[in-house]
mmCIF file of C-alpha atoms and ligand atoms in Angstrom:
data_model
loop_
_atom_site.group_PDB
_atom_site.id
_atom_site.type_symbol
_atom_site.label_atom_id
_atom_site.label_comp_id
_atom_site.label_asym_id
_atom_site.label_seq_id
_atom_site.Cartn_x
_atom_site.Cartn_y
_atom_site.Cartn_z
ATOM 1 C CA MET A 1 0.000 0.000 0.000
ATOM 2 C CA SER A 2 1.475 3.341 -1.077
ATOM 3 C CA LEU A 3 -1.180 5.595 0.399
ATOM 4 C CA ARG A 4 -2.122 5.483 4.071
ATOM 5 C CA TYR A 5 -4.740 7.469 5.904
ATOM 6 C CA LEU A 6 -6.258 7.603 9.364
ATOM 7 C CA SER A 7 -8.868 9.618 11.201
ATOM 8 C CA ALA A 8 -9.546 10.330 14.863
ATOM 9 C CA GLY A 9 -12.449 12.045 16.548
ATOM 10 C CA GLU A 10 -15.802 11.498 18.247
ATOM 11 C CA SER A 11 -19.073 12.764 16.797
ATOM 12 C CA HIS A 12 -19.519 15.387 19.549
ATOM 13 C CA GLY A 13 -15.860 15.758 20.463
ATOM 14 C CA GLN A 14 -13.810 18.849 19.783
ATOM 15 C CA ALA A 15 -12.798 17.984 16.247
ATOM 16 C CA LEU A 16 -12.116 15.335 13.647
ATOM 17 C CA MET A 17 -8.494 14.879 12.662
ATOM 18 C CA GLY A 18 -7.041 13.205 9.605
ATOM 19 C CA ILE A 19 -3.674 12.328 8.131
ATOM 20 C CA ILE A 20 -2.990 11.108 4.619
ATOM 21 C CA ASP A 21 0.527 9.986 3.816
ATOM 22 C CA GLY A 22 2.062 8.952 0.499
ATOM 23 C CA LEU A 23 0.681 11.546 -1.905
ATOM 24 C CA PRO A 24 3.266 12.822 -4.377
ATOM 25 C CA ALA A 25 4.431 16.434 -4.467
ATOM 26 C CA GLY A 26 3.009 18.944 -6.887
ATOM 27 C CA ILE A 27 -0.698 18.072 -6.818
ATOM 28 C CA PRO A 28 -2.632 21.326 -7.234
ATOM 29 C CA ILE A 29 -4.906 21.615 -4.189
ATOM 30 C CA SER A 30 -7.945 23.819 -4.413
ATOM 31 C CA GLU A 31 -9.382 24.753 -1.029
ATOM 32 C CA SER A 32 -12.650 25.693 -2.672
ATOM 33 C CA ALA A 33 -12.853 22.219 -4.247
ATOM 34 C CA LEU A 34 -12.320 20.771 -0.756
ATOM 35 C CA ALA A 35 -15.063 22.990 0.661
ATOM 36 C CA ALA A 36 -17.376 21.952 -2.169
ATOM 37 C CA GLN A 37 -16.864 18.236 -1.444
ATOM 38 C CA MET A 38 -17.623 18.850 2.232
ATOM 39 C CA GLN A 39 -20.865 20.591 1.285
ATOM 40 C CA ARG A 40 -21.880 17.708 -0.989
ATOM 41 C CA ARG A 41 -21.719 15.295 1.972
ATOM 42 C CA LYS A 42 -23.998 17.497 4.051
ATOM 43 C CA MET A 43 -26.828 17.577 1.575
ATOM 44 C CA GLY A 44 -29.768 15.341 0.762
ATOM 45 C CA HIS A 45 -33.464 15.201 1.493
ATOM 46 C CA GLY A 46 -34.020 13.504 4.841
ATOM 47 C CA ARG A 47 -30.916 14.682 6.706
ATOM 48 C CA GLY A 48 -31.105 15.753 10.344
ATOM 49 C CA ARG A 49 -30.389 18.976 12.225
ATOM 50 C CA ARG A 50 -26.686 18.337 12.739
ATOM 51 C CA GLN A 51 -25.979 19.304 9.131
ATOM 52 C CA GLN A 52 -27.402 22.769 9.802
ATOM 53 C CA ILE A 53 -25.137 23.209 12.814
ATOM 54 C CA GLU A 54 -21.895 22.201 11.119
ATOM 55 C CA THR A 55 -20.112 24.239 8.468
ATOM 56 C CA ASP A 56 -17.552 21.468 7.911
ATOM 57 C CA ALA A 57 -14.750 23.940 7.258
ATOM 58 C CA VAL A 58 -11.590 21.838 6.983
ATOM 59 C CA GLN A 59 -8.262 23.358 8.010
ATOM 60 C CA ILE A 60 -5.152 22.161 6.205
ATOM 61 C CA LEU A 61 -2.468 22.003 8.892
ATOM 62 C CA ALA A 62 0.347 20.255 7.048
ATOM 63 C CA GLY A 63 1.589 18.925 3.744
ATOM 64 C CA VAL A 64 0.371 21.706 1.426
ATOM 65 C CA ARG A 65 2.163 24.958 0.570
ATOM 66 C CA HIS A 66 1.013 27.682 -1.816
ATOM 67 C CA GLY A 67 -1.665 25.475 -3.298
ATOM 68 C CA GLU A 68 0.391 22.331 -3.943
ATOM 69 C CA THR A 69 1.152 19.158 -2.031
ATOM 70 C CA LEU A 70 4.724 18.892 -0.741
ATOM 71 C CA GLY A 71 5.020 15.104 -0.730
ATOM 72 C CA SER A 72 4.923 15.179 3.065
ATOM 73 C CA PRO A 73 1.964 13.879 5.114
ATOM 74 C CA VAL A 74 -1.150 16.020 4.796
ATOM 75 C CA GLY A 75 -2.699 16.863 8.180
ATOM 76 C CA LEU A 76 -6.315 18.003 8.432
ATOM 77 C CA LEU A 77 -8.465 19.380 11.224
ATOM 78 C CA LEU A 78 -12.246 19.656 11.161
ATOM 79 C CA PRO A 79 -13.589 21.351 14.298
ATOM 80 C CA ASN A 80 -17.072 20.251 15.404
ATOM 81 C CA ARG A 81 -19.189 23.364 15.907
ATOM 82 C CA ASP A 82 -21.630 21.328 18.016
ATOM 83 C CA TRP A 83 -18.844 20.602 20.528
ATOM 84 C CA LYS A 84 -19.624 23.785 22.442
ATOM 85 C CA ASN A 85 -22.888 22.098 23.513
ATOM 86 C CA TRP A 86 -21.084 18.902 24.563
ATOM 87 C CA GLN A 87 -17.905 20.124 26.263
ATOM 88 C CA GLU A 88 -18.766 18.684 29.654
ATOM 89 C CA ILE A 89 -20.348 15.507 28.359
ATOM 90 C CA MET A 90 -17.357 14.779 26.109
ATOM 91 C CA SER A 91 -14.671 16.149 28.422
ATOM 92 C CA PRO A 92 -11.411 14.143 28.509
ATOM 93 C CA THR A 93 -11.037 15.244 32.157
ATOM 94 C CA PRO A 94 -13.085 13.333 34.756
ATOM 95 C CA ILE A 95 -16.161 15.230 35.868
ATOM 96 C CA ASP A 96 -18.296 14.831 38.981
ATOM 97 C CA ALA A 97 -21.107 12.290 38.753
ATOM 98 C CA GLU A 98 -21.983 13.212 35.202
ATOM 99 C CA THR A 99 -25.115 11.448 34.115
ATOM 100 C CA LYS A 100 -26.293 13.756 31.326
ATOM 101 C CA ARG A 101 -26.817 12.149 27.907
ATOM 102 C CA ARG A 102 -25.821 8.718 29.105
ATOM 103 C CA VAL A 103 -27.232 5.925 26.935
ATOM 104 C CA HIS A 104 -28.391 2.563 28.325
ATOM 105 C CA ILE A 105 -30.786 1.119 25.751
ATOM 106 C CA PRO A 106 -29.033 -0.018 22.566
ATOM 107 C CA ARG A 107 -30.518 0.659 19.123
ATOM 108 C CA PRO A 108 -30.943 -2.522 17.066
ATOM 109 C CA GLY A 109 -28.566 -2.288 14.105
ATOM 110 C CA HIS A 110 -26.230 0.268 15.702
ATOM 111 C CA ALA A 111 -22.801 -0.179 17.319
ATOM 112 C CA ASP A 112 -24.257 0.451 20.797
ATOM 113 C CA LEU A 113 -24.449 -3.102 22.137
ATOM 114 C CA VAL A 114 -21.498 -4.740 20.396
ATOM 115 C CA GLY A 115 -19.376 -1.752 21.423
ATOM 116 C CA ALA A 116 -20.481 -1.910 25.047
ATOM 117 C CA VAL A 117 -19.848 -5.646 25.371
ATOM 118 C CA LYS A 118 -16.573 -5.556 23.437
ATOM 119 C CA TYR A 119 -15.009 -2.616 25.314
ATOM 120 C CA GLY A 120 -16.769 -3.034 28.644
ATOM 121 C CA TYR A 121 -18.620 0.281 28.535
ATOM 122 C CA ARG A 122 -21.489 1.029 30.890
ATOM 123 C CA ASP A 123 -22.452 4.162 28.953
ATOM 124 C CA LEU A 124 -23.337 3.290 25.356
ATOM 125 C CA ARG A 125 -22.351 6.831 24.334
ATOM 126 C CA ASN A 126 -18.746 5.604 24.406
ATOM 127 C CA ALA A 127 -19.618 3.329 21.469
ATOM 128 C CA LEU A 128 -21.938 5.533 19.463
ATOM 129 C CA GLU A 129 -19.659 8.568 19.476
ATOM 130 C CA ARG A 130 -16.957 6.973 17.371
ATOM 131 C CA ALA A 131 -19.270 4.660 15.404
ATOM 132 C CA SER A 132 -21.289 7.711 14.280
ATOM 133 C CA ALA A 133 -21.215 8.603 10.609
ATOM 134 C CA ARG A 134 -19.902 12.019 11.631
ATOM 135 C CA GLU A 135 -16.422 10.535 11.116
ATOM 136 C CA THR A 136 -17.140 10.145 7.400
ATOM 137 C CA ALA A 137 -16.753 13.918 7.055
ATOM 138 C CA MET A 138 -13.018 13.410 7.557
ATOM 139 C CA ARG A 139 -12.925 10.557 5.062
ATOM 140 C CA VAL A 140 -14.466 12.890 2.462
ATOM 141 C CA ALA A 141 -11.795 15.497 3.241
ATOM 142 C CA LEU A 142 -9.010 12.923 2.933
ATOM 143 C CA GLY A 143 -10.604 11.505 -0.212
ATOM 144 C CA CYS A 144 -10.646 14.968 -1.754
ATOM 145 C CA PHE A 145 -6.851 14.962 -1.859
ATOM 146 C CA ALA A 146 -6.942 11.673 -3.766
ATOM 147 C CA ARG A 147 -9.698 13.115 -5.966
ATOM 148 C CA GLN A 148 -7.570 16.135 -6.891
ATOM 149 C CA PHE A 149 -4.616 13.857 -7.660
ATOM 150 C CA LEU A 150 -6.809 11.748 -9.969
ATOM 151 C CA ALA A 151 -8.341 14.822 -11.608
ATOM 152 C CA ALA A 152 -4.850 16.067 -12.464
ATOM 153 C CA LEU A 153 -4.386 12.750 -14.281
ATOM 154 C CA ASP A 154 -7.766 13.080 -16.037
ATOM 155 C CA MET A 155 -9.517 10.411 -13.980
ATOM 156 C CA HIS A 156 -12.945 11.257 -12.606
ATOM 157 C CA VAL A 157 -15.192 9.662 -9.997
ATOM 158 C CA ALA A 158 -18.924 10.375 -9.619
ATOM 159 C CA SER A 159 -22.082 8.751 -8.274
ATOM 160 C CA ARG A 160 -25.863 8.767 -8.345
ATOM 161 C CA VAL A 161 -28.638 7.293 -6.219
ATOM 162 C CA VAL A 162 -30.691 4.569 -7.949
ATOM 163 C CA ARG A 163 -32.896 3.425 -5.069
ATOM 164 C CA ILE A 164 -34.389 4.820 -1.857
ATOM 165 C CA GLY A 165 -36.407 2.179 -0.034
ATOM 166 C CA ALA A 166 -38.878 0.727 -2.547
ATOM 167 C CA GLN A 167 -38.428 3.565 -5.092
ATOM 168 C CA GLN A 168 -36.033 3.008 -7.969
ATOM 169 C CA ASP A 169 -34.498 5.155 -10.681
ATOM 170 C CA LEU A 170 -34.164 2.768 -13.610
ATOM 171 C CA SER A 171 -32.858 5.378 -16.073
ATOM 172 C CA ALA A 172 -29.608 4.647 -17.890
ATOM 173 C CA LEU A 173 -26.526 6.756 -17.288
ATOM 174 C CA ASN A 174 -26.766 9.132 -20.247
ATOM 175 C CA LEU A 175 -23.911 11.566 -19.714
ATOM 176 C CA PRO A 176 -20.146 11.428 -19.142
ATOM 177 C CA VAL A 177 -18.976 10.623 -15.601
ATOM 178 C CA ALA A 178 -17.097 13.949 -15.439
ATOM 179 C CA GLU A 179 -20.449 15.770 -15.863
ATOM 180 C CA LEU A 180 -22.634 13.525 -13.698
ATOM 181 C CA ASN A 181 -22.110 15.068 -10.256
ATOM 182 C CA GLU A 182 -22.949 18.561 -11.393
ATOM 183 C CA ARG A 183 -26.279 17.277 -12.692
ATOM 184 C CA VAL A 184 -27.326 15.001 -9.813
ATOM 185 C CA ASP A 185 -26.070 17.309 -7.063
ATOM 186 C CA ALA A 186 -28.946 19.600 -8.101
ATOM 187 C CA SER A 187 -31.365 16.833 -7.064
ATOM 188 C CA PRO A 188 -32.261 16.579 -3.338
ATOM 189 C CA VAL A 189 -31.842 12.789 -3.566
ATOM 190 C CA ARG A 190 -29.039 12.839 -6.189
ATOM 191 C CA ALA A 191 -31.231 10.998 -8.713
ATOM 192 C CA LEU A 192 -30.906 11.432 -12.483
ATOM 193 C CA ASP A 193 -34.577 10.911 -13.319
ATOM 194 C CA LYS A 194 -36.963 13.660 -12.131
ATOM 195 C CA GLU A 195 -39.985 11.387 -11.787
ATOM 196 C CA ALA A 196 -37.973 8.924 -9.658
ATOM 197 C CA GLU A 197 -36.687 11.859 -7.607
ATOM 198 C CA ALA A 198 -40.260 12.866 -6.701
ATOM 199 C CA ARG A 199 -41.134 9.281 -5.690
ATOM 200 C CA MET A 200 -37.977 8.981 -3.582
ATOM 201 C CA MET A 201 -38.638 12.260 -1.800
ATOM 202 C CA ALA A 202 -42.234 11.270 -1.048
ATOM 203 C CA GLU A 203 -40.956 7.940 0.320
ATOM 204 C CA ILE A 204 -38.569 9.776 2.662
ATOM 205 C CA ASP A 205 -41.353 12.140 3.822
ATOM 206 C CA ARG A 206 -43.557 9.115 4.515
ATOM 207 C CA ALA A 207 -40.844 7.372 6.533
ATOM 208 C CA GLN A 208 -40.163 10.543 8.493
ATOM 209 C CA ALA A 209 -43.842 10.989 9.336
ATOM 210 C CA GLU A 210 -43.915 7.390 10.571
ATOM 211 C CA GLY A 211 -40.775 7.765 12.689
ATOM 212 C CA ASP A 212 -38.963 5.316 10.422
ATOM 213 C CA SER A 213 -35.712 5.449 8.396
ATOM 214 C CA LEU A 214 -34.712 4.367 4.872
ATOM 215 C CA GLY A 215 -31.732 2.885 3.070
ATOM 216 C CA GLY A 216 -31.052 2.597 -0.615
ATOM 217 C CA VAL A 217 -28.663 1.825 -3.443
ATOM 218 C CA PHE A 218 -26.246 4.106 -5.269
ATOM 219 C CA GLU A 219 -23.832 3.646 -8.135
ATOM 220 C CA VAL A 220 -20.265 4.917 -8.190
ATOM 221 C CA TYR A 221 -18.428 5.339 -11.489
ATOM 222 C CA ALA A 222 -14.853 6.138 -12.443
ATOM 223 C CA GLU A 223 -13.785 7.208 -15.916
ATOM 224 C CA GLY A 224 -10.348 7.680 -17.426
ATOM 225 C CA LEU A 225 -8.679 4.749 -15.681
ATOM 226 C CA PRO A 226 -5.846 3.162 -17.633
ATOM 227 C CA ILE A 227 -5.791 -0.569 -18.253
ATOM 228 C CA GLY A 228 -3.646 -2.464 -15.758
ATOM 229 C CA LEU A 229 -4.400 -1.084 -12.269
ATOM 230 C CA GLY A 230 -4.352 -3.942 -9.756
ATOM 231 C CA ALA A 231 -3.011 -7.459 -10.107
ATOM 232 C CA TYR A 232 -4.321 -11.030 -10.080
ATOM 233 C CA SER A 233 -0.946 -12.332 -8.931
ATOM 234 C CA GLN A 234 -2.045 -12.200 -5.282
ATOM 235 C CA TRP A 235 -5.574 -11.967 -3.837
ATOM 236 C CA ASP A 236 -4.955 -8.798 -1.905
ATOM 237 C CA ARG A 237 -3.559 -6.967 -4.900
ATOM 238 C CA ARG A 238 -6.838 -7.176 -6.810
ATOM 239 C CA LEU A 239 -8.442 -3.782 -7.420
ATOM 240 C CA ASP A 240 -11.972 -5.145 -6.899
ATOM 241 C CA ALA A 241 -10.980 -6.786 -3.603
ATOM 242 C CA ARG A 242 -9.712 -3.480 -2.195
ATOM 243 C CA LEU A 243 -12.753 -1.559 -3.441
ATOM 244 C CA GLY A 244 -15.022 -4.086 -1.744
ATOM 245 C CA GLU A 245 -13.090 -3.855 1.511
ATOM 246 C CA VAL A 246 -13.060 -0.086 1.619
ATOM 247 C CA LEU A 247 -16.729 0.285 0.661
ATOM 248 C CA LEU A 248 -17.833 -2.300 3.237
ATOM 249 C CA GLY A 249 -15.785 -0.246 5.686
ATOM 250 C CA LEU A 250 -18.263 2.607 5.236
ATOM 251 C CA ASN A 251 -20.974 2.853 7.916
ATOM 252 C CA ALA A 252 -24.215 0.963 7.118
ATOM 253 C CA ILE A 253 -23.023 -0.570 3.838
ATOM 254 C CA LYS A 254 -24.372 -4.100 3.369
ATOM 255 C CA GLY A 255 -23.497 -4.974 -0.207
ATOM 256 C CA VAL A 256 -21.202 -4.062 -3.083
ATOM 257 C CA GLU A 257 -21.614 -5.176 -6.687
ATOM 258 C CA LEU A 258 -19.245 -4.683 -9.603
ATOM 259 C CA GLY A 259 -20.703 -4.414 -13.115
ATOM 260 C CA LEU A 260 -23.434 -7.014 -13.563
ATOM 261 C CA GLY A 261 -22.847 -8.039 -9.936
ATOM 262 C CA PHE A 262 -25.321 -10.635 -8.653
ATOM 263 C CA ARG A 263 -27.015 -10.701 -12.078
ATOM 264 C CA ALA A 264 -23.871 -12.253 -13.516
ATOM 265 C CA ALA A 265 -24.788 -15.363 -11.559
ATOM 266 C CA GLU A 266 -28.175 -15.582 -13.314
ATOM 267 C CA VAL A 267 -27.306 -15.186 -16.987
ATOM 268 C CA PRO A 268 -25.336 -17.560 -19.246
ATOM 269 C CA GLY A 269 -21.752 -16.765 -20.169
ATOM 270 C CA SER A 270 -22.834 -15.437 -23.556
ATOM 271 C CA GLN A 271 -24.613 -12.589 -21.758
ATOM 272 C CA ALA A 272 -22.194 -12.162 -18.881
ATOM 273 C CA HIS A 273 -18.971 -11.374 -20.715
ATOM 274 C CA ASP A 274 -18.006 -8.396 -22.834
ATOM 275 C CA GLU A 275 -17.304 -9.328 -26.441
ATOM 276 C CA MET A 276 -14.175 -7.832 -27.945
ATOM 277 C CA LEU A 277 -13.926 -5.763 -31.124
ATOM 278 C CA PRO A 278 -10.843 -4.820 -33.147
ATOM 279 C CA GLY A 279 -9.654 -1.249 -32.612
ATOM 280 C CA GLY A 280 -7.341 -1.098 -35.645
ATOM 281 C CA GLN A 281 -4.008 -2.161 -34.119
ATOM 282 C CA PRO A 282 -2.983 -5.540 -32.691
ATOM 283 C CA LEU A 283 -3.377 -4.695 -28.985
ATOM 284 C CA ASP A 284 -6.025 -2.005 -29.408
ATOM 285 C CA VAL A 285 -9.072 -4.044 -28.417
ATOM 286 C CA ARG A 286 -12.467 -2.476 -27.676
ATOM 287 C CA TYR A 287 -15.418 -3.943 -25.788
ATOM 288 C CA ALA A 288 -18.996 -4.286 -27.021
ATOM 289 C CA SER A 289 -20.381 -3.854 -23.480
ATOM 290 C CA ASN A 290 -19.205 -3.280 -19.906
ATOM 291 C CA HIS A 291 -20.719 -6.108 -17.878
ATOM 292 C CA SER A 292 -17.402 -6.524 -16.074
ATOM 293 C CA GLY A 293 -17.816 -3.086 -14.503
ATOM 294 C CA GLY A 294 -14.310 -2.153 -15.625
ATOM 295 C CA ILE A 295 -12.330 -4.885 -13.845
ATOM 296 C CA ASN A 296 -11.336 -8.364 -15.026
ATOM 297 C CA ALA A 297 -9.328 -10.668 -12.766
ATOM 298 C CA GLY A 298 -8.721 -7.815 -10.332
ATOM 299 C CA VAL A 299 -7.180 -5.630 -13.046
ATOM 300 C CA SER A 300 -8.737 -2.498 -14.576
ATOM 301 C CA THR A 301 -9.759 -2.988 -18.221
ATOM 302 C CA GLY A 302 -9.665 0.681 -19.212
ATOM 303 C CA GLN A 303 -13.474 0.734 -19.335
ATOM 304 C CA PRO A 304 -15.424 2.838 -16.818
ATOM 305 C CA LEU A 305 -15.611 1.422 -13.303
ATOM 306 C CA VAL A 306 -19.215 0.681 -12.297
ATOM 307 C CA LEU A 307 -20.026 -0.146 -8.653
ATOM 308 C CA ARG A 308 -23.445 -0.596 -7.012
ATOM 309 C CA VAL A 309 -23.554 -0.162 -3.273
ATOM 310 C CA ALA A 310 -26.406 -1.003 -0.859
ATOM 311 C CA LYS A 311 -26.888 0.975 2.355
ATOM 312 C CA LYS A 312 -29.171 -0.194 5.129
ATOM 313 C CA PRO A 313 -31.552 2.241 6.866
ATOM 314 C CA ILE A 314 -30.115 4.313 9.732
ATOM 315 C CA ALA A 315 -30.477 2.511 13.065
ATOM 316 C CA THR A 316 -31.964 5.411 15.043
ATOM 317 C CA LEU A 317 -35.749 5.315 14.690
ATOM 318 C CA MET A 318 -37.940 8.047 16.096
ATOM 319 C CA ARG A 319 -40.508 5.299 16.649
ATOM 320 C CA PRO A 320 -38.001 3.075 18.426
ATOM 321 C CA LEU A 321 -37.663 -0.688 18.085
ATOM 322 C CA ASP A 322 -37.761 -3.235 20.903
ATOM 323 C CA SER A 323 -34.549 -3.454 22.894
ATOM 324 C CA VAL A 324 -33.192 -4.191 26.369
ATOM 325 C CA ASP A 325 -32.088 -1.786 29.117
ATOM 326 C CA ILE A 326 -28.522 -2.911 29.904
ATOM 327 C CA ARG A 327 -28.810 -1.671 33.531
ATOM 328 C CA SER A 328 -31.730 -3.946 34.399
ATOM 329 C CA GLY A 329 -31.835 -6.511 31.596
ATOM 330 C CA GLU A 330 -35.512 -5.639 31.123
ATOM 331 C CA ALA A 331 -37.326 -5.038 27.867
ATOM 332 C CA ALA A 332 -37.376 -1.368 26.803
ATOM 333 C CA LYS A 333 -37.733 0.776 23.702
ATOM 334 C CA ALA A 334 -34.442 1.687 22.019
ATOM 335 C CA HIS A 335 -32.635 4.935 22.708
ATOM 336 C CA ILE A 336 -33.543 7.899 20.513
ATOM 337 C CA GLU A 337 -30.712 10.182 19.427
ATOM 338 C CA ARG A 338 -30.944 13.054 16.935
ATOM 339 C CA SER A 339 -30.524 11.438 13.526
ATOM 340 C CA ASP A 340 -31.335 11.446 9.812
ATOM 341 C CA THR A 341 -34.323 9.767 8.141
ATOM 342 C CA CYS A 342 -32.225 8.938 5.087
ATOM 343 C CA ALA A 343 -28.551 9.525 4.325
ATOM 344 C CA VAL A 344 -28.198 7.596 1.052
ATOM 345 C CA PRO A 345 -27.281 10.669 -1.079
ATOM 346 C CA ALA A 346 -24.521 11.556 1.416
ATOM 347 C CA ALA A 347 -23.300 7.952 1.532
ATOM 348 C CA ALA A 348 -22.844 8.075 -2.253
ATOM 349 C CA VAL A 349 -20.598 11.133 -1.897
ATOM 350 C CA ILE A 350 -18.580 9.431 0.840
ATOM 351 C CA ALA A 351 -18.256 6.254 -1.240
ATOM 352 C CA GLU A 352 -16.920 8.320 -4.149
ATOM 353 C CA SER A 353 -14.266 9.700 -1.804
ATOM 354 C CA LEU A 354 -13.296 6.190 -0.712
ATOM 355 C CA VAL A 355 -13.099 4.995 -4.318
ATOM 356 C CA CYS A 356 -10.791 7.961 -5.037
ATOM 357 C CA LEU A 357 -8.504 6.863 -2.187
ATOM 358 C CA VAL A 358 -8.329 3.302 -3.533
ATOM 359 C CA LEU A 359 -7.732 4.378 -7.119
ATOM 360 C CA ALA A 360 -5.046 6.877 -6.107
ATOM 361 C CA ASP A 361 -3.288 4.095 -4.214
ATOM 362 C CA PHE A 362 -3.350 1.752 -7.209
ATOM 363 C CA VAL A 363 -2.165 4.514 -9.554
ATOM 364 C CA LEU A 364 0.767 5.147 -7.215
ATOM 365 C CA GLU A 365 1.513 1.450 -7.008
ATOM 366 C CA LYS A 366 1.634 1.064 -10.778
ATOM 367 C CA PHE A 367 3.267 4.335 -11.825
ATOM 368 C CA GLY A 368 5.266 5.259 -8.716
ATOM 369 C CA GLY A 369 7.108 8.562 -8.514
ATOM 370 C CA ASP A 370 7.507 11.340 -5.979
ATOM 371 C CA SER A 371 5.993 14.178 -7.982
ATOM 372 C CA LEU A 372 2.883 14.562 -10.061
ATOM 373 C CA ALA A 373 5.005 15.405 -13.111
ATOM 374 C CA GLU A 374 6.943 12.156 -12.806
ATOM 375 C CA ILE A 375 3.754 10.112 -12.557
ATOM 376 C CA GLN A 376 2.082 12.035 -15.367
ATOM 377 C CA GLU A 377 4.989 11.250 -17.678
ATOM 378 C CA ARG A 378 4.820 7.522 -16.981
ATOM 379 C CA LEU A 379 1.059 7.443 -17.254
ATOM 380 C CA ASP A 380 1.080 9.278 -20.610
ATOM 381 C CA LEU A 381 3.596 6.794 -21.974
ATOM 382 C CA TRP A 382 1.527 3.883 -20.694
ATOM 383 C CA ARG A 383 -1.660 5.281 -22.208
ATOM 384 C CA GLN A 384 0.009 5.769 -25.596
ATOM 385 C CA ARG A 385 1.346 2.239 -25.496
ATOM 386 C CA THR A 386 -1.755 0.435 -24.291
ATOM 387 C CA GLN A 387 -4.664 2.424 -25.708
ATOM 388 C CA PRO A 388 -3.253 3.787 -28.967
ATOM 389 C CA GLY A 389 -6.526 4.918 -30.542
ATOM 390 C CA GLN A 390 -8.152 5.957 -27.300
ATOM 391 C CA ALA A 391 -5.486 7.996 -25.509
ATOM 392 C CA ASP A 392 -4.880 11.539 -26.679
HETATM 393 C C1 EPS B 401 -23.744 12.769 11.068
HETATM 394 C C2 EPS B 401 -23.691 13.298 12.284
HETATM 395 C C3 EPS B 401 -24.498 12.749 13.384
HETATM 396 C C4 EPS B 401 -25.780 12.163 12.854
HETATM 397 C C5 EPS B 401 -25.561 11.166 11.735
HETATM 398 C C6 EPS B 401 -24.590 11.625 10.714
HETATM 399 O O1 EPS B 401 -24.682 13.834 14.226
HETATM 400 P P1 EPS B 401 -25.671 13.892 15.492
HETATM 401 O O2 EPS B 401 -25.593 12.538 16.140
HETATM 402 O O3 EPS B 401 -25.111 14.997 16.314
HETATM 403 O O4 EPS B 401 -26.996 14.234 14.898
HETATM 404 O O5 EPS B 401 -26.600 13.199 12.344
HETATM 405 O O6 EPS B 401 -25.077 9.978 12.262
HETATM 406 C C7 EPS B 401 -25.928 8.923 12.372
HETATM 407 C C8 EPS B 401 -27.133 8.911 11.913
HETATM 408 C C9 EPS B 401 -25.386 7.759 13.055
HETATM 409 O O7 EPS B 401 -26.136 6.807 13.279
HETATM 410 O O8 EPS B 401 -24.238 7.794 13.374
HETATM 411 C C10 EPS B 401 -22.945 13.326 9.960
HETATM 412 O O9 EPS B 401 -22.257 14.366 10.129
HETATM 413 O O10 EPS B 401 -23.003 12.747 8.878
#
């Protein structure tokens, strides 16, 4: 692994912190592009009040000078504005008999109970604070550095929501990946089809009125990838294996499909594989379709990457589910904490950021180099050699 990153921070603690190490020098870093990515994660019909409190203004503390990466670790700080309301509750210093905002009744589907049993907590807040999706704000910030690296190499990552609960958007992707986000970000559910958007929004309103929550499915795409990222020579060097790992590492994600995904198990081989067409030169081979989703044998094909990701509904229900009070062992209704009704549009933005981090890592692994210019040179040569008619 060439690129490493870590975050620290509790949902209502003072701040989120992040470090990303291994980026080359010379990547142009736009602070307004970073701010824009942070805003994208905050949006979406069905989000809760926390998003109105936070501005998500990320401070770059290290690794960038005069608008370019230095090749040193990038250090980020994202102060939580809500912290001022939680200073005592979240204080690192012991406080006298503090009982405020303690949590004793776990929410089914949340980290509350497994966290309490695993770490020996009596107050479930100790589990929910770090398990909260608040932490994903830092992953978006870190991912934005990978995104800007990829953009400099003409590789683009975007997403759209295709399902909220029972409502689907069955429309085909009808525009280039580099233009997709601008279009769907204008939709409150990040859907391409307007009629589906209205159904999805009504579904969220219904769930909210009933004190329920909703999950959904989104697709993540990447365009401009060269052939040859990843390797089949060892299981953990496969590009699809790493994408699956990182996406399943995102809160509430229950499934990841590549290309045809589970449908590939239903159709015969004649409909599962992408037939090849001559491109004019011996190794310039084109594909008639993209059922593979852009990866064969763990290696990128040069076709667009197509991932489908399923997110379960948020575990905090305003009409709470049956649970158990861990003080008494008696039946009780689950804890209610401020939450969202639906966060699928935001999850799509976060997943994009994670895909950027994976792709940046694989680009670095294949092309190496300490500066963007060095990598660009090698990549250009590789593109000319491997995709003669397609690379410019
Ligand atoms: C979130 C921040 C959280 C939640 C949500 C996502 O803030 P708070 O708990 O203060 O409202 O709104 O997290 C969850 C729903 C969860 O279960 O963790 C954010 O910034 O995305």
